[in-house]
Amino acid sequence: FNQRLKTNLFYKTFSQSNELIQPKWSGAVGNSELGMDTVYASVQSSGYGISVSYKISNKAYILASAEKAIRMPNAGELFGNAAENITATSSLRPEHSNNINLGFNVGPFQKNGHSISLNTNFFYRLTNDMIRLNTIDDLSETNEYANFESIQSYGFDAELNYNIRNR
């Protein structure tokens, strides 16, 4: 392909260990004691993918990629925030998604100090165990983060860049 084709293969591995210590009341009403409850969680996961670009001309490229992506739960999702009525959720699993992208870039085209370029992308995502905020109790307005089974999304995005006199 005379150096027009570029390929990138990648592999990612993730490991996360968490320890949640929170107060816990035990015993009968009027004779209860405050203790500490400790929950341990450990998660390992991996992802991989490929990206390819093909240079049609000096100002036009076709881009494609496919990936098995991972997003680990963050501290706020795992440990909650009592001030915002978000309870801890130590059982969260990582998000896993299969992503496919196909797009093209053209430009920049320049004339009289101005330039314009266009980037587009079509995408498809199938996400399993998506982490989202979930309402536990409407009355007390208590929430927690939870894994949702499967979310599918697809779409198109485009970016048009115009520079006035190279500013």
mmCIF file of C-alpha atoms in Angstrom:
data_model
loop_
_atom_site.group_PDB
_atom_site.id
_atom_site.type_symbol
_atom_site.label_atom_id
_atom_site.label_comp_id
_atom_site.label_asym_id
_atom_site.label_seq_id
_atom_site.Cartn_x
_atom_site.Cartn_y
_atom_site.Cartn_z
ATOM 1 C CA PHE A 1 0.000 0.000 0.000
ATOM 2 C CA ASN A 2 3.031 2.228 -0.378
ATOM 3 C CA GLN A 3 2.937 3.419 3.271
ATOM 4 C CA ARG A 4 -0.700 4.560 3.014
ATOM 5 C CA LEU A 5 -2.026 1.984 5.489
ATOM 6 C CA LYS A 6 -1.313 2.310 9.221
ATOM 7 C CA THR A 7 -2.421 -0.218 11.809
ATOM 8 C CA ASN A 8 -2.322 -0.228 15.584
ATOM 9 C CA LEU A 9 -3.051 -3.287 17.730
ATOM 10 C CA PHE A 10 -3.406 -2.948 21.484
ATOM 11 C CA TYR A 11 -4.141 -4.901 24.652
ATOM 12 C CA LYS A 12 -5.047 -3.457 28.062
ATOM 13 C CA THR A 13 -5.288 -5.147 31.426
ATOM 14 C CA PHE A 14 -6.930 -3.710 34.535
ATOM 15 C CA SER A 15 -6.808 -4.723 38.184
ATOM 16 C CA GLN A 16 -8.698 -3.034 41.002
ATOM 17 C CA SER A 17 -8.868 -3.892 44.711
ATOM 18 C CA ASN A 18 -11.188 -2.030 47.083
ATOM 19 C CA GLU A 19 -11.817 -2.071 50.814
ATOM 20 C CA LEU A 20 -14.987 -0.414 52.112
ATOM 21 C CA ILE A 21 -15.228 0.216 55.859
ATOM 22 C CA GLN A 22 -18.503 1.648 57.104
ATOM 23 C CA PRO A 23 -20.332 1.921 60.427
ATOM 24 C CA LYS A 24 -22.865 -0.788 61.240
ATOM 25 C CA TRP A 25 -25.352 -0.917 64.095
ATOM 26 C CA SER A 26 -25.898 -4.299 65.767
ATOM 27 C CA GLY A 27 -28.012 -5.520 68.656
ATOM 28 C CA ALA A 28 -31.571 -4.791 69.782
ATOM 29 C CA VAL A 29 -33.219 -1.375 69.795
ATOM 30 C CA GLY A 30 -32.187 0.512 72.919
ATOM 31 C CA ASN A 31 -29.221 -1.826 73.404
ATOM 32 C CA SER A 32 -27.398 -1.445 70.099
ATOM 33 C CA GLU A 33 -23.700 -1.053 69.475
ATOM 34 C CA LEU A 34 -21.867 0.708 66.718
ATOM 35 C CA GLY A 35 -19.330 -1.477 64.966
ATOM 36 C CA MET A 36 -17.481 -1.431 61.686
ATOM 37 C CA ASP A 37 -18.319 -3.532 58.650
ATOM 38 C CA THR A 38 -15.564 -4.223 56.108
ATOM 39 C CA VAL A 39 -16.246 -5.323 52.523
ATOM 40 C CA TYR A 40 -13.442 -6.338 50.172
ATOM 41 C CA ALA A 41 -13.789 -6.443 46.385
ATOM 42 C CA SER A 42 -11.242 -7.289 43.719
ATOM 43 C CA VAL A 43 -11.746 -7.140 39.947
ATOM 44 C CA GLN A 44 -9.495 -8.010 37.022
ATOM 45 C CA SER A 45 -10.407 -7.421 33.398
ATOM 46 C CA SER A 46 -8.821 -6.906 29.999
ATOM 47 C CA GLY A 47 -9.585 -5.295 26.669
ATOM 48 C CA TYR A 48 -8.096 -5.163 23.194
ATOM 49 C CA GLY A 49 -8.593 -3.576 19.817
ATOM 50 C CA ILE A 50 -7.352 -2.539 16.425
ATOM 51 C CA SER A 51 -7.307 0.793 14.604
ATOM 52 C CA VAL A 52 -6.607 1.279 10.926
ATOM 53 C CA SER A 53 -6.154 4.384 8.796
ATOM 54 C CA TYR A 54 -5.756 4.593 5.067
ATOM 55 C CA LYS A 55 -4.360 7.692 3.352
ATOM 56 C CA ILE A 56 -6.386 8.351 0.210
ATOM 57 C CA SER A 57 -4.499 11.579 -0.515
ATOM 58 C CA ASN A 58 -2.470 14.144 1.426
ATOM 59 C CA LYS A 59 -5.728 15.661 2.705
ATOM 60 C CA ALA A 60 -8.068 12.656 2.970
ATOM 61 C CA TYR A 61 -8.034 9.639 5.296
ATOM 62 C CA ILE A 62 -10.389 6.753 5.990
ATOM 63 C CA LEU A 63 -10.345 5.585 9.634
ATOM 64 C CA ALA A 64 -11.710 2.404 11.202
ATOM 65 C CA SER A 65 -11.426 0.796 14.617
ATOM 66 C CA ALA A 66 -12.860 -2.039 16.686
ATOM 67 C CA GLU A 67 -12.372 -2.461 20.411
ATOM 68 C CA LYS A 68 -13.435 -4.520 23.385
ATOM 69 C CA ALA A 69 -13.291 -1.680 25.926
ATOM 70 C CA ILE A 70 -13.345 -1.751 29.729
ATOM 71 C CA ARG A 71 -14.322 0.987 32.184
ATOM 72 C CA MET A 72 -13.615 0.254 35.832
ATOM 73 C CA PRO A 73 -15.909 1.744 38.493
ATOM 74 C CA ASN A 74 -14.467 4.913 40.034
ATOM 75 C CA ALA A 75 -14.233 5.822 43.738
ATOM 76 C CA GLY A 76 -17.425 7.912 43.772
ATOM 77 C CA GLU A 77 -19.418 5.080 42.202
ATOM 78 C CA LEU A 78 -18.037 2.472 44.617
ATOM 79 C CA PHE A 79 -17.985 4.430 47.881
ATOM 80 C CA GLY A 80 -20.941 6.771 47.330
ATOM 81 C CA ASN A 81 -21.395 10.233 48.820
ATOM 82 C CA ALA A 82 -23.503 10.581 51.979
ATOM 83 C CA ALA A 83 -23.887 14.348 51.461
ATOM 84 C CA GLU A 84 -25.647 13.646 48.134
ATOM 85 C CA ASN A 85 -27.648 10.611 49.440
ATOM 86 C CA ILE A 86 -25.624 8.197 47.311
ATOM 87 C CA THR A 87 -24.947 4.925 49.120
ATOM 88 C CA ALA A 88 -21.847 2.766 48.686
ATOM 89 C CA THR A 89 -22.020 -0.066 46.143
ATOM 90 C CA SER A 90 -19.096 -2.443 46.579
ATOM 91 C CA SER A 91 -20.529 -5.026 44.139
ATOM 92 C CA LEU A 92 -20.167 -2.945 40.957
ATOM 93 C CA ARG A 93 -18.681 -4.756 37.985
ATOM 94 C CA PRO A 94 -16.632 -3.079 35.248
ATOM 95 C CA GLU A 95 -18.404 -1.915 32.098
ATOM 96 C CA HIS A 96 -17.591 -3.999 29.018
ATOM 97 C CA SER A 97 -18.318 -2.624 25.565
ATOM 98 C CA ASN A 98 -17.778 -3.694 22.002
ATOM 99 C CA ASN A 99 -17.159 -0.619 19.845
ATOM 100 C CA ILE A 100 -16.930 -0.205 16.086
ATOM 101 C CA ASN A 101 -16.044 3.100 14.378
ATOM 102 C CA LEU A 102 -15.801 4.100 10.732
ATOM 103 C CA GLY A 103 -14.972 7.630 9.646
ATOM 104 C CA PHE A 104 -13.005 9.939 7.448
ATOM 105 C CA ASN A 105 -10.989 13.142 7.753
ATOM 106 C CA VAL A 106 -10.525 15.680 4.968
ATOM 107 C CA GLY A 107 -8.479 18.843 4.993
ATOM 108 C CA PRO A 108 -7.232 21.215 5.987
ATOM 109 C CA PHE A 109 -7.860 23.156 2.811
ATOM 110 C CA GLN A 110 -6.287 26.628 2.857
ATOM 111 C CA LYS A 111 -6.996 29.809 0.938
ATOM 112 C CA ASN A 112 -6.010 33.410 1.710
ATOM 113 C CA GLY A 113 -4.940 32.528 5.251
ATOM 114 C CA HIS A 114 -8.211 30.695 6.048
ATOM 115 C CA SER A 115 -8.450 26.935 6.526
ATOM 116 C CA ILE A 116 -11.257 24.398 6.782
ATOM 117 C CA SER A 117 -11.336 20.676 7.632
ATOM 118 C CA LEU A 118 -13.990 18.030 8.273
ATOM 119 C CA ASN A 119 -13.873 14.970 10.549
ATOM 120 C CA THR A 120 -16.727 12.438 10.661
ATOM 121 C CA ASN A 121 -17.362 9.190 12.475
ATOM 122 C CA PHE A 122 -20.087 6.544 12.430
ATOM 123 C CA PHE A 123 -20.152 4.449 15.612
ATOM 124 C CA TYR A 124 -21.792 1.386 17.132
ATOM 125 C CA ARG A 125 -21.523 0.483 20.853
ATOM 126 C CA LEU A 126 -22.857 -2.519 22.706
ATOM 127 C CA THR A 127 -22.203 -1.989 26.418
ATOM 128 C CA ASN A 128 -22.777 -4.633 29.089
ATOM 129 C CA ASP A 129 -22.865 -3.839 32.822
ATOM 130 C CA MET A 130 -23.104 -0.085 32.154
ATOM 131 C CA ILE A 131 -22.655 1.831 35.436
ATOM 132 C CA ARG A 132 -25.396 4.403 36.051
ATOM 133 C CA LEU A 133 -26.972 6.163 39.019
ATOM 134 C CA ASN A 134 -30.125 4.335 40.129
ATOM 135 C CA THR A 135 -32.852 5.523 42.517
ATOM 136 C CA ILE A 136 -33.317 3.143 45.478
ATOM 137 C CA ASP A 137 -36.057 5.003 47.306
ATOM 138 C CA ASP A 138 -38.053 7.957 45.931
ATOM 139 C CA LEU A 139 -39.329 8.911 49.388
ATOM 140 C CA SER A 140 -35.896 9.375 50.988
ATOM 141 C CA GLU A 141 -34.262 10.320 47.660
ATOM 142 C CA THR A 142 -31.582 7.676 48.181
ATOM 143 C CA ASN A 143 -29.520 6.570 45.178
ATOM 144 C CA GLU A 144 -26.763 4.106 44.382
ATOM 145 C CA TYR A 145 -24.753 3.213 41.322
ATOM 146 C CA ALA A 146 -25.782 -0.034 39.639
ATOM 147 C CA ASN A 147 -24.851 -2.139 36.612
ATOM 148 C CA PHE A 148 -27.406 -2.190 33.802
ATOM 149 C CA GLU A 149 -27.595 -5.334 31.666
ATOM 150 C CA SER A 150 -27.072 -4.196 28.076
ATOM 151 C CA ILE A 151 -27.172 -0.824 26.331
ATOM 152 C CA GLN A 152 -26.865 -0.448 22.562
ATOM 153 C CA SER A 153 -26.079 2.849 20.878
ATOM 154 C CA TYR A 154 -25.172 3.926 17.400
ATOM 155 C CA GLY A 155 -24.807 7.239 15.690
ATOM 156 C CA PHE A 156 -22.824 9.749 13.779
ATOM 157 C CA ASP A 157 -20.682 12.682 14.815
ATOM 158 C CA ALA A 158 -19.042 15.335 12.709
ATOM 159 C CA GLU A 159 -16.667 18.211 13.360
ATOM 160 C CA LEU A 160 -16.146 21.101 10.985
ATOM 161 C CA ASN A 161 -13.138 23.303 11.766
ATOM 162 C CA TYR A 162 -12.761 26.733 10.253
ATOM 163 C CA ASN A 163 -9.798 28.963 11.086
ATOM 164 C CA ILE A 164 -9.901 32.628 10.195
ATOM 165 C CA ARG A 165 -6.544 33.864 9.014
ATOM 166 C CA ASN A 166 -4.702 31.126 10.958
ATOM 167 C CA ARG A 167 -5.800 32.402 14.383
#
